Short mmCIF file of C-alpha atoms and ligand atoms in Angstrom, two decimals:
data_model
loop_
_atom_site.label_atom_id
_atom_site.label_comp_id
_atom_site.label_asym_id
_atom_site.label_seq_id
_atom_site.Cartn_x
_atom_site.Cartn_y
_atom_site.Cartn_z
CA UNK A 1 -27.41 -23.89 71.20
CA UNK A 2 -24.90 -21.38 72.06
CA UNK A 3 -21.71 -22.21 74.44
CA UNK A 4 -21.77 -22.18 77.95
CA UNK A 5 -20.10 -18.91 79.45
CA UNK A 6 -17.33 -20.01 81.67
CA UNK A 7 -15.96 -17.35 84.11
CA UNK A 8 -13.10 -16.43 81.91
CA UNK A 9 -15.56 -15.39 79.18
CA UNK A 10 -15.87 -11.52 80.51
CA UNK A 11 -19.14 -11.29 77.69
CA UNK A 12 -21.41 -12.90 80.66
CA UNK A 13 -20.98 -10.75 82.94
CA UNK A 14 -24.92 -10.12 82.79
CA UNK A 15 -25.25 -13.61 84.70
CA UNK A 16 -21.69 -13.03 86.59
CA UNK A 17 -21.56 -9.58 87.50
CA UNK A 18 -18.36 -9.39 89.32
CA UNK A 19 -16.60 -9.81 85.65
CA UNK A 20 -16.21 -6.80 83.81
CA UNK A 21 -17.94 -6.31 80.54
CA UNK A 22 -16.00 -5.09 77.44
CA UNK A 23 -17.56 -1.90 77.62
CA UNK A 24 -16.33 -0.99 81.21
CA UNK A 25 -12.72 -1.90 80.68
CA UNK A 26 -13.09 0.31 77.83
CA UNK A 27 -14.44 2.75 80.39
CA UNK A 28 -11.96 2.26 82.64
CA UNK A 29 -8.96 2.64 80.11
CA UNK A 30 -10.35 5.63 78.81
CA UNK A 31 -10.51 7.61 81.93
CA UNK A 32 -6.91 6.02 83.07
CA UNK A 33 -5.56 7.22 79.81
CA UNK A 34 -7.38 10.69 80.53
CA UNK A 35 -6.09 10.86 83.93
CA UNK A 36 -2.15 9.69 83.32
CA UNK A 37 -1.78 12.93 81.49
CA UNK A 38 -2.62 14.93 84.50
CA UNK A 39 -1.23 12.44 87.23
CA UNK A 40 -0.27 12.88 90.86
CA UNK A 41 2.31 15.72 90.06
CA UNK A 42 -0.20 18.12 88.43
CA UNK A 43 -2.78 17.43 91.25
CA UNK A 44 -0.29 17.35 93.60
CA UNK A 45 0.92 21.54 92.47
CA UNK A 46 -2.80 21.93 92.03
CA UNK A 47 -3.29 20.87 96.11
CA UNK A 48 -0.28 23.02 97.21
CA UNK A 49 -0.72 25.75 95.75
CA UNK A 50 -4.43 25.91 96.90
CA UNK A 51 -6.02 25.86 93.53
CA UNK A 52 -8.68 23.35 92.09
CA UNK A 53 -7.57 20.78 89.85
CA UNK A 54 -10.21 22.82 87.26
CA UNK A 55 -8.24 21.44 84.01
CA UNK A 56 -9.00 17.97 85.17
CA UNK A 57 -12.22 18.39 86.13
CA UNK A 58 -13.65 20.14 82.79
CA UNK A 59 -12.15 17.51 80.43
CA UNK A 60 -13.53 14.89 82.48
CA UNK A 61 -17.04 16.33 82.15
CA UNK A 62 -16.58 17.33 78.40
CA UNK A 63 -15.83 13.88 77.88
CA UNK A 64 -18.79 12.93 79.65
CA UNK A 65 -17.47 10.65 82.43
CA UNK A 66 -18.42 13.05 85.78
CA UNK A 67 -21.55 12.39 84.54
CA UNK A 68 -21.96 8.54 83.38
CA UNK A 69 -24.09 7.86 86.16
CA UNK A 70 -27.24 10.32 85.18
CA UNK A 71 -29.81 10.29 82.79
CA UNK A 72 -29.34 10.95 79.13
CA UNK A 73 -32.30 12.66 78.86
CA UNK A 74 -30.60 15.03 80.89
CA UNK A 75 -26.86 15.07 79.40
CA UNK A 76 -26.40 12.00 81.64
CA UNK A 77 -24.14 8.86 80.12
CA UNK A 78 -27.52 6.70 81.19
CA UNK A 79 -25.31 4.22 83.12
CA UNK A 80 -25.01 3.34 87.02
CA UNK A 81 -23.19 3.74 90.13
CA UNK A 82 -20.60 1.15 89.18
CA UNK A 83 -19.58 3.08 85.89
CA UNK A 84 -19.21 6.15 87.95
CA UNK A 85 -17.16 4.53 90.35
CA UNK A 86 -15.33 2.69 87.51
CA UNK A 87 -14.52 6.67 86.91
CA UNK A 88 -13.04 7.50 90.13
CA UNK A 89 -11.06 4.49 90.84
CA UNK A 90 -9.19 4.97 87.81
CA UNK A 91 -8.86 8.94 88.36
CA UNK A 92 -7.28 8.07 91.87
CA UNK A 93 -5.07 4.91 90.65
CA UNK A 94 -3.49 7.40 88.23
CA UNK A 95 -2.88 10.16 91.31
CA UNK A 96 -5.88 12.29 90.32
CA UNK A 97 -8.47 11.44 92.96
CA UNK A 98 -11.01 13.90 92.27
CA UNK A 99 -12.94 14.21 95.64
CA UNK A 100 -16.04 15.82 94.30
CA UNK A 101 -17.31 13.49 92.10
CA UNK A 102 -18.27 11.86 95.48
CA UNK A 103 -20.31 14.28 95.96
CA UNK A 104 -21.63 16.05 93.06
CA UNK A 105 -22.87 13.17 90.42
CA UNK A 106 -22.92 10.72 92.84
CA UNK A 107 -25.07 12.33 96.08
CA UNK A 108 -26.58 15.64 94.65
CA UNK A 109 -27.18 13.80 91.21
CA UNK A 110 -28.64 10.75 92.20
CA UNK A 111 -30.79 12.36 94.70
CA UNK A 112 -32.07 15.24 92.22
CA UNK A 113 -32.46 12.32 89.15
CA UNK A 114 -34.15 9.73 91.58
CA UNK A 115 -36.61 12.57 93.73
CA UNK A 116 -36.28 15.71 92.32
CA UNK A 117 -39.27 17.56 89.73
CA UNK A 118 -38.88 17.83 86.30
CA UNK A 119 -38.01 21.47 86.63
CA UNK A 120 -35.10 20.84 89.13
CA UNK A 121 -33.72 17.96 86.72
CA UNK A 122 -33.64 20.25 83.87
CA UNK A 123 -32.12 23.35 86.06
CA UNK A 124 -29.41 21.05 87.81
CA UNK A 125 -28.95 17.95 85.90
CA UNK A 126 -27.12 18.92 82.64
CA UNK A 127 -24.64 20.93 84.00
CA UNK A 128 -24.37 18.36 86.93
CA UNK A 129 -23.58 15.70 84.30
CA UNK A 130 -20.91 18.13 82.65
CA UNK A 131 -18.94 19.02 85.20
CA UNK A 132 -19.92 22.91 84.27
CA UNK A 133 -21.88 23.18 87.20
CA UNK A 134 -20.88 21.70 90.71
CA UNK A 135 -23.36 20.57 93.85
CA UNK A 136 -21.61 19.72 97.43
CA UNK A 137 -23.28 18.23 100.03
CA UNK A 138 -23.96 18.95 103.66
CA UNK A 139 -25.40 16.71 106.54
CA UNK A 140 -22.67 16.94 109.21
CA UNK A 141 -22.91 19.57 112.29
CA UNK A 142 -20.75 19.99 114.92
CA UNK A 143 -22.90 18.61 117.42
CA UNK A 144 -24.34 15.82 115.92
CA UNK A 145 -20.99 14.36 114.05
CA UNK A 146 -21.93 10.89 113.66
CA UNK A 147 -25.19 11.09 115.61
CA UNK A 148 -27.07 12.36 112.44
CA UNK A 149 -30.16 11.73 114.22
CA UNK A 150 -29.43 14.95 116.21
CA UNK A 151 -28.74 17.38 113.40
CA UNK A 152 -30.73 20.28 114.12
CA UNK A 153 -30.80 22.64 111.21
CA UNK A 154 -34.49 23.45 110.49
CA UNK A 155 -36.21 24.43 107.83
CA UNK A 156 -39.69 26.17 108.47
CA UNK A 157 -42.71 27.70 106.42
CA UNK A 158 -42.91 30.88 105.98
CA UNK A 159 -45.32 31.66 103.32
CA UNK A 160 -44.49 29.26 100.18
CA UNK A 161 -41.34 29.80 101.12
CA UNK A 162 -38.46 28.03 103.43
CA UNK A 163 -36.45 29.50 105.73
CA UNK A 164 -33.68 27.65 106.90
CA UNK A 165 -31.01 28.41 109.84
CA UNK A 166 -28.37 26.02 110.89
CA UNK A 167 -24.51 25.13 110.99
CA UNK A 168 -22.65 22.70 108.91
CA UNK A 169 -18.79 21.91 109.32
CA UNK A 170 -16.76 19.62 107.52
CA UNK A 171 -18.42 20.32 103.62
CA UNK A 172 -16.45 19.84 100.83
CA UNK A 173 -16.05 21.87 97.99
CA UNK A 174 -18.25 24.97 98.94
CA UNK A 175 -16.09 27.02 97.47
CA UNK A 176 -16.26 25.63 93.91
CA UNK A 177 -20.43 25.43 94.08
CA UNK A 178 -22.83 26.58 92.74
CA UNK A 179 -25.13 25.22 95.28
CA UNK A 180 -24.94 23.12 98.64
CA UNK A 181 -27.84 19.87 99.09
CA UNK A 182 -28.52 20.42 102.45
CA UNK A 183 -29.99 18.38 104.86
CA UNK A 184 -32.72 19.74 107.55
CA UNK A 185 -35.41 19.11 109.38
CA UNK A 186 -39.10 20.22 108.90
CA UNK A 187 -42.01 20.25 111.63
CA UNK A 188 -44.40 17.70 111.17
CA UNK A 189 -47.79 19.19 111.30
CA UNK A 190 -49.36 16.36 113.25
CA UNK A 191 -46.69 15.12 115.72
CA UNK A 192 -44.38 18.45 115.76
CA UNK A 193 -41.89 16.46 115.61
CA UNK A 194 -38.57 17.46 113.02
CA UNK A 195 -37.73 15.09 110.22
CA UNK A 196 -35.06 15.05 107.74
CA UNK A 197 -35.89 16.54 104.23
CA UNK A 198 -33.36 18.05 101.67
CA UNK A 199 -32.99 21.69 100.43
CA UNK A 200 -30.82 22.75 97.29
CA UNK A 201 -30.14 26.26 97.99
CA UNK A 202 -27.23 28.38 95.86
CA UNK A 203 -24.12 29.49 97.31
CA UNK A 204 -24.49 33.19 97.07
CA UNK A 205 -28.34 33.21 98.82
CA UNK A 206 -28.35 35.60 101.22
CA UNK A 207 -27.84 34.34 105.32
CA UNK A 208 -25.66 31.83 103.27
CA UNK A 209 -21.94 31.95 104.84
CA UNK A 210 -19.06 29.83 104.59
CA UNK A 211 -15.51 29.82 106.44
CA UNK A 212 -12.67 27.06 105.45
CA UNK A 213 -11.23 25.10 108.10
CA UNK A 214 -6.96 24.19 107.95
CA UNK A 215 -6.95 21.03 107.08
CA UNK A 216 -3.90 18.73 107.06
CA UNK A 217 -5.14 17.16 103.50
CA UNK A 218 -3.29 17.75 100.08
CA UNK A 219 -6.03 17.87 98.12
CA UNK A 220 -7.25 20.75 96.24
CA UNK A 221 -10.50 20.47 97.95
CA UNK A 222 -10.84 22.34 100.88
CA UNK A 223 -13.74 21.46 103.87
CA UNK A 224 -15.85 24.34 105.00
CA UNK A 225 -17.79 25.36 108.05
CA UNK A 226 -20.97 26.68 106.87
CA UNK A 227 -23.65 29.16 108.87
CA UNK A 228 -27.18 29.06 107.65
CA UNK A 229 -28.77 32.31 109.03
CA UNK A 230 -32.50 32.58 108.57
CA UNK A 231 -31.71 31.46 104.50
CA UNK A 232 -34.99 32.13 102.89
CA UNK A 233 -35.67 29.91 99.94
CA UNK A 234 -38.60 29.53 97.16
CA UNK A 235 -40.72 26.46 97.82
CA UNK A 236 -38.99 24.41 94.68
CA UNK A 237 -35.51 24.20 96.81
CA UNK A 238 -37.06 21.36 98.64
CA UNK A 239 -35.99 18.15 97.04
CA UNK A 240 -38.60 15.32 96.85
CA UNK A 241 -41.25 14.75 99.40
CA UNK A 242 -41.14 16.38 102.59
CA UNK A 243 -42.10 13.42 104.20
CA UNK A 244 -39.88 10.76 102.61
CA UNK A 245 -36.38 12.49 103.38
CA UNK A 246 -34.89 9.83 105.41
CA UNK A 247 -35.67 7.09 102.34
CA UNK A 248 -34.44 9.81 99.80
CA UNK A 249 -31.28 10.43 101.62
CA UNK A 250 -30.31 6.77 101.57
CA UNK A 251 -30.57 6.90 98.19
CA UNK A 252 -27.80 9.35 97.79
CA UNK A 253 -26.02 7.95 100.72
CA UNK A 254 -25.29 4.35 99.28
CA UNK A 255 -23.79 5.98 96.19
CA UNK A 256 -21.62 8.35 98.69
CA UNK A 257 -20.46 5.01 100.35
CA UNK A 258 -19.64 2.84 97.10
CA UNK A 259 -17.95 5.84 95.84
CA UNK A 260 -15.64 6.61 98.81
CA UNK A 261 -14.57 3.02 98.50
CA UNK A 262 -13.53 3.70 94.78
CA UNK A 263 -11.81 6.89 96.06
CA UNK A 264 -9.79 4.92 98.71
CA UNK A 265 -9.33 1.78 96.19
CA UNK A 266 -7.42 4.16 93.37
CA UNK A 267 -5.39 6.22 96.30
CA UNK A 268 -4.32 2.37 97.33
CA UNK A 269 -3.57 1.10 93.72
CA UNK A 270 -1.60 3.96 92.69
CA UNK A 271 0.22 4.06 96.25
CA UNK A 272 0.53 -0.20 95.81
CA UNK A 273 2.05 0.69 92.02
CA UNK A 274 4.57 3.21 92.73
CA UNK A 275 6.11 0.93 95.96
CA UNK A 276 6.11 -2.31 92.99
CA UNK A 277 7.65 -0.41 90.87
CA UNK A 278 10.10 1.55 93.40
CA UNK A 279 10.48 -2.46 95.04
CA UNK A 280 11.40 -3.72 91.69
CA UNK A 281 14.46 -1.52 91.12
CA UNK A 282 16.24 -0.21 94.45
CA UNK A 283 18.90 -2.49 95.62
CA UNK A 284 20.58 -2.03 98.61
CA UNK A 285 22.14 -5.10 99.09
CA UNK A 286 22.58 -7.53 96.09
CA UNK A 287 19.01 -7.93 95.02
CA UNK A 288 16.04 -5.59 94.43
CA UNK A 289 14.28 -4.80 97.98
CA UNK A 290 11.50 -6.54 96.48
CA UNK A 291 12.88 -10.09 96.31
CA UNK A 292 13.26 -9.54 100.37
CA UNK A 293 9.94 -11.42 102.04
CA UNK A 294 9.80 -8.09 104.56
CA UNK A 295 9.04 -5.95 101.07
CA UNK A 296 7.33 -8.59 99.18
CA UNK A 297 4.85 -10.17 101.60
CA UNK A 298 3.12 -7.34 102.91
CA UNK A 299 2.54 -5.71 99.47
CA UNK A 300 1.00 -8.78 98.09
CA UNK A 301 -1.08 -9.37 101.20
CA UNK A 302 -2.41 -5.31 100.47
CA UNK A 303 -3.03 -6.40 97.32
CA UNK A 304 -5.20 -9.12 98.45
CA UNK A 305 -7.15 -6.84 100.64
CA UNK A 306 -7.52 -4.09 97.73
CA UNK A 307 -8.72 -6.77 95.32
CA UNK A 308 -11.35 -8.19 98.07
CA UNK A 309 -12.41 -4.15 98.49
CA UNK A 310 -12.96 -3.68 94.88
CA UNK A 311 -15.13 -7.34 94.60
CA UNK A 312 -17.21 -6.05 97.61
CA UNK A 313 -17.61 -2.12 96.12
CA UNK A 314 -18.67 -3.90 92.65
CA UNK A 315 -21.20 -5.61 94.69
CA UNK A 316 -22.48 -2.84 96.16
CA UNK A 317 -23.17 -1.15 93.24
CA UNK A 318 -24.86 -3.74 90.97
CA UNK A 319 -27.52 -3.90 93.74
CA UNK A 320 -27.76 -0.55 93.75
CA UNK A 321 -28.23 -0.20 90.16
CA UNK A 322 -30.42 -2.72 89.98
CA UNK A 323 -33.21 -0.98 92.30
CA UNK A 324 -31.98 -3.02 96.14
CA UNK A 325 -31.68 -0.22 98.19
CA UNK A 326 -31.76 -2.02 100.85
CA UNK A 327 -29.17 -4.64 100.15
CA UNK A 328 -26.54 -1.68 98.66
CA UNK A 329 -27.08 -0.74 102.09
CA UNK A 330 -25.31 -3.15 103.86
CA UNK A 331 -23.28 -4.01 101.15
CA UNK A 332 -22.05 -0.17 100.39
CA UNK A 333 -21.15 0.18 104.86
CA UNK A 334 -19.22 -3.51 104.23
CA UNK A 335 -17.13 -1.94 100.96
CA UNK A 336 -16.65 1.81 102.32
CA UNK A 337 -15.45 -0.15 105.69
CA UNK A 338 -12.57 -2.76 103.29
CA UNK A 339 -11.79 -0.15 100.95
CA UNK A 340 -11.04 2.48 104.36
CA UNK A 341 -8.99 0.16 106.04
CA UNK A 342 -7.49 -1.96 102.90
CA UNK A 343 -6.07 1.85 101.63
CA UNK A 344 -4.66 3.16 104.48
CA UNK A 345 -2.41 -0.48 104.85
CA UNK A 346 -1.35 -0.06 101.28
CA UNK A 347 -0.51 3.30 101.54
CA UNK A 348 1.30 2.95 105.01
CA UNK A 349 3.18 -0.27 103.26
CA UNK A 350 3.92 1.69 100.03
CA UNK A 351 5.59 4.58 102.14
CA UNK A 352 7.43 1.79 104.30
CA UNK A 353 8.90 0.59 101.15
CA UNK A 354 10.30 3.50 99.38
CA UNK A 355 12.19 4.32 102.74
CA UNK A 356 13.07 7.78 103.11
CA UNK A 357 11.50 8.61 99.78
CA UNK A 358 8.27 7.21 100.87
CA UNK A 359 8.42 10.56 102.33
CA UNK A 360 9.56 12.72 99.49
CA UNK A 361 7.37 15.14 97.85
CA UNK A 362 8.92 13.86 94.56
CA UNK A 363 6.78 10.51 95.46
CA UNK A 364 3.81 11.88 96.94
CA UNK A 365 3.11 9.43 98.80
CA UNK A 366 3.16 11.15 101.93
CA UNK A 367 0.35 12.79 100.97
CA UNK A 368 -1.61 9.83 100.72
CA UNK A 369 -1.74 8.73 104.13
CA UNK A 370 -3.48 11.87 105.32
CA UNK A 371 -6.09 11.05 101.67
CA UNK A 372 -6.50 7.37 102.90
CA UNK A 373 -7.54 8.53 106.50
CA UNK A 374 -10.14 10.12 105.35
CA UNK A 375 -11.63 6.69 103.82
CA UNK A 376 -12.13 5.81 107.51
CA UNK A 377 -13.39 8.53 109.08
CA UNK A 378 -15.78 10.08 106.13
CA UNK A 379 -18.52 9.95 105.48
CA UNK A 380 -19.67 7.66 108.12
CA UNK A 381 -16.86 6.35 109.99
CA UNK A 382 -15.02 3.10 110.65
CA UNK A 383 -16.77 2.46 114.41
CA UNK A 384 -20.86 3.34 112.86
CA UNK A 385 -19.86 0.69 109.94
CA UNK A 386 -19.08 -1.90 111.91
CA UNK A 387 -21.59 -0.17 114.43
CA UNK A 388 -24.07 -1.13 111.33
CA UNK A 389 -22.90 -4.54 110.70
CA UNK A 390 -23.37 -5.70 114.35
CA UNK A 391 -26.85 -4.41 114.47
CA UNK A 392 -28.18 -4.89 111.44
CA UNK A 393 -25.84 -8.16 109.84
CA UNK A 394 -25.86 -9.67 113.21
CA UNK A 395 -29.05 -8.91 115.31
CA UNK A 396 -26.52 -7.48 118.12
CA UNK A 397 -27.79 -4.82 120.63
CA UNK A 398 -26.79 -1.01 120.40
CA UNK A 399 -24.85 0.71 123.11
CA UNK A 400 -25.89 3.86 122.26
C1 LIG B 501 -11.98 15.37 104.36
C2 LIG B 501 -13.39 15.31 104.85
C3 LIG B 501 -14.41 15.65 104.00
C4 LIG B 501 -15.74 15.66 104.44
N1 LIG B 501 -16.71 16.07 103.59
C5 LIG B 501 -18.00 16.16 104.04
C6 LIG B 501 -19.03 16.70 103.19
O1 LIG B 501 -18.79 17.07 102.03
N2 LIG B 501 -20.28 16.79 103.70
C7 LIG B 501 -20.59 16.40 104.96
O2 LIG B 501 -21.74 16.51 105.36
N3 LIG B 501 -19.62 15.91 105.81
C8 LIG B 501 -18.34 15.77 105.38
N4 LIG B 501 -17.36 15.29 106.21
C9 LIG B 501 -17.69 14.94 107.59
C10 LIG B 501 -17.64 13.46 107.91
O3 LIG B 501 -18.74 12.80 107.32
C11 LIG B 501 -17.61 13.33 109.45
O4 LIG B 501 -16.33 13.76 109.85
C12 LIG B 501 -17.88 11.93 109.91
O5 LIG B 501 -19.23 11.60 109.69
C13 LIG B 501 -17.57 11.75 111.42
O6 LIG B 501 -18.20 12.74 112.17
P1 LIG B 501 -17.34 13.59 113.24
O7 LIG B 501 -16.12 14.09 112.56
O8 LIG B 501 -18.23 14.58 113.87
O9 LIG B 501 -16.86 12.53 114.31
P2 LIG B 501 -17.62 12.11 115.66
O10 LIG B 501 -19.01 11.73 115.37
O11 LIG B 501 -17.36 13.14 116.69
O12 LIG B 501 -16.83 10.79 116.03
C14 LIG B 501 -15.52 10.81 116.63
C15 LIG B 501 -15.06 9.38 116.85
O13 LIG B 501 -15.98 8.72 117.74
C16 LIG B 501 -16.44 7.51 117.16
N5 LIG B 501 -17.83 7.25 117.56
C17 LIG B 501 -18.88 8.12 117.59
N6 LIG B 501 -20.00 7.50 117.98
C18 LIG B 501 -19.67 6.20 118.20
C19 LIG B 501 -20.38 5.05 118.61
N7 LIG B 501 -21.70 5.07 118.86
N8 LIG B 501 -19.71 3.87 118.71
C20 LIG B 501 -18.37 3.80 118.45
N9 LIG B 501 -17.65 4.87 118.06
C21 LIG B 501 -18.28 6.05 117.93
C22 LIG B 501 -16.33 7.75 115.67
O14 LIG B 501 -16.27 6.54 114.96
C23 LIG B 501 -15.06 8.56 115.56
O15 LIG B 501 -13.95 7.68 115.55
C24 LIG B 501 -16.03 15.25 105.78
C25 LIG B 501 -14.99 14.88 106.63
C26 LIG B 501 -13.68 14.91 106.18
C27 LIG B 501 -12.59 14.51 107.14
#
């Protein structure tokens, strides 16, 4: 008879999945020790100077960690939503949050692996999985915003082909794509009524427009408004089926959740690091700021919240890689929500702490607090999660 596991034995986490196996802290070292090299200075130029943080980026993919997520049939690593996560939340915790891994792998990929035909896994997949080739992702319109219900780009037949004509605002990335998944709406024959379905369609197809908006972020990502003007497309840049869009874009919306949390969770433990570290060696009067309660309480209580965040995001994704979409819902809105607001405490704590260098470019962390405000707002915001929770956690009627 073999021994019992106990929890400290991190070889079970098949029955205890909130210990890491052996294999993901080697993931996660890997990809720290990766991402130290660059750190929060390069990507930090990178942002100001209004470049992409390319260098990053490519070795990540060579090394095969953009794409640990997707199939290895198709250049994928073969592994889940956690591992990919795993990914991010060490790029950001060594100050190289890369943004579009949020959307690329995790939304575009999942969506194209779980939906898409064999021909559009081969075209997309590889070079998805690689970093080589990029996909961003559009659902938000200026007059829906958080009301997706009331996006009203539409796709319509014309021939075997689409035609597609719409605006988008807020998209990420645009400028580094080769392609945008969009979400539209096609006629249904019987009711006439519009339901969501997705379309890939490449950056340079004609009708196809783009425009960046300022943004107040340092990150070398920029957000685009987007025009779709009568965009014809062949019939294979639908994704899936045309009449199961709203399931198929949960599927890559749960990943888009779970993986925002991991972005906001590494901005928050490298912001948390640099203020313990900073803490542990400023004196001003005869001991280290950090022995004073003011300093030390509030950093430890962040950490608290962080390390909550991360149990609930690891949750999220072992039901979602284990097939319960349904329970990564709620789970995914619950860890998006504690990862948004446990960042942007840590960061505004870490910045308290350093004092007037909290504000320094030398310590980026002023930079941060614009990053960590995006964990509440994108890409559903603070208000629909707990929106979510009410309704669907509690039974609660909608106001809205
Ligand atoms: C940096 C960044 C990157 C982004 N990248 C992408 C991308 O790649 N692709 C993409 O499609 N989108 C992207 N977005 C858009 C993002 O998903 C939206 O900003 C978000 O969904 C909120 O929509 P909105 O900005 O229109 O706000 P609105 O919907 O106008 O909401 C404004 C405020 O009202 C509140 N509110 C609205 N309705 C209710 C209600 N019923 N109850 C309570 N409060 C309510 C909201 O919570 C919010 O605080 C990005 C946004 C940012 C900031």
């Amino acid at each position: 008879m073999s021994a019992p596991r106990t929890t400290t034995d991190p070889t079970g986490s098949a029955e205890y999945p909130l210990i890491e196996t052996a294999e993901r802290r080697a993931l996660r070292q890997a990809v720290g020790d990766l991402a130290r090299r660059y750190g929060p200075s390069y990507f930090q130029a990178k942002a100001r100077a209004g470049e992409p943080a390319e260098e990053v980026w490519a070795e990540a993919g060579k090394l095969g960690y953009l794409g640990v997520n997707l199939p290895a049939e198709y250049g994928g690593g073969g592994a889940g939503i956690a591992e990919l996560a795993i990914v991010l939340e060490e790029m950001g915790t060594a100050g190289v949050p890369l943004l579009m891994m949020i959307v690329s792998p995790a939304i575009c990929g999942t969506v194209i692996a779980r939906f898409g035909t064999d021909e559009q896994k081969r075209r997309w997949l590889p070079g998805l999985a690689d970093g080589t080739r990029r996909m961003a992702f559009g659902i938000t319109e200026p007059d829906a915003g958080s009301n997706s219900h009331r996006i009203s780009t539409v796709a319509r037949r014309d021939g075997d082909d689409w035609v597609l004509s719409g605006r988008k605002v807020f998209i990420s990335g645009v400028d580094r794509a080769d392609a945008v998944l969009f979400v539209g709406r096609t006629e249904d024959a019987r009711t006439g009524r519009l339901k969501p379905a997705l379309f890939v369609v490449p950056r340079e197809t004609p009708g196809f427009e783009y425009t960046a908006i300022p943004m107040e972020l340092v990150t070398p990502e920029k957000q685009f408004q987007v025009f779709l003007d009568d965009v014809r497309l062949p019939a294979d840049a639908l994704v899936g089926d045309e009449d199961a869009g709203l399931l198929q874009l949960f599927a890559g919306l749960n990943p888009e959740r779970i993986m925002t949390a991991a972005f906001s969770l590494g901005v928050a433990r490298q912001a948390l690091h640099t203020a313990v570290e900073y803490a542990k060696s400023r004196s001003v009067w005869d001991t280290p700021i950090g022995a004073h309660q003011g300093i030390a309480h509030p950093l430890a209580q962040c950490t608290i919240e962080v390390e909550l965040a991360r149990l609930m995001m690891m949750k999220a994704a072992h039901l979602y890689d284990a097939g319960d979409d349904l329970g990564a819902g709620e789970a995914a809105n619950m860890a998006k929500y504690a990862a948004g607001e446990a960042s942007c405490r840590a960061v505004d704590q870490a910045v308290q702490t350093l004092g007037g260098n909290g504000l320094t470019q030398e310590y980026g962390l002023g930079a941060l607090l614009t990053a960590t405000r995006v964990g509440r707002v994108a890409p559903v915001s603070r208000e629909m999660i707990l929106n979510y929770v009410a309704q669907h956690t509690l039974g609660l009627p909608r106001s809205y």
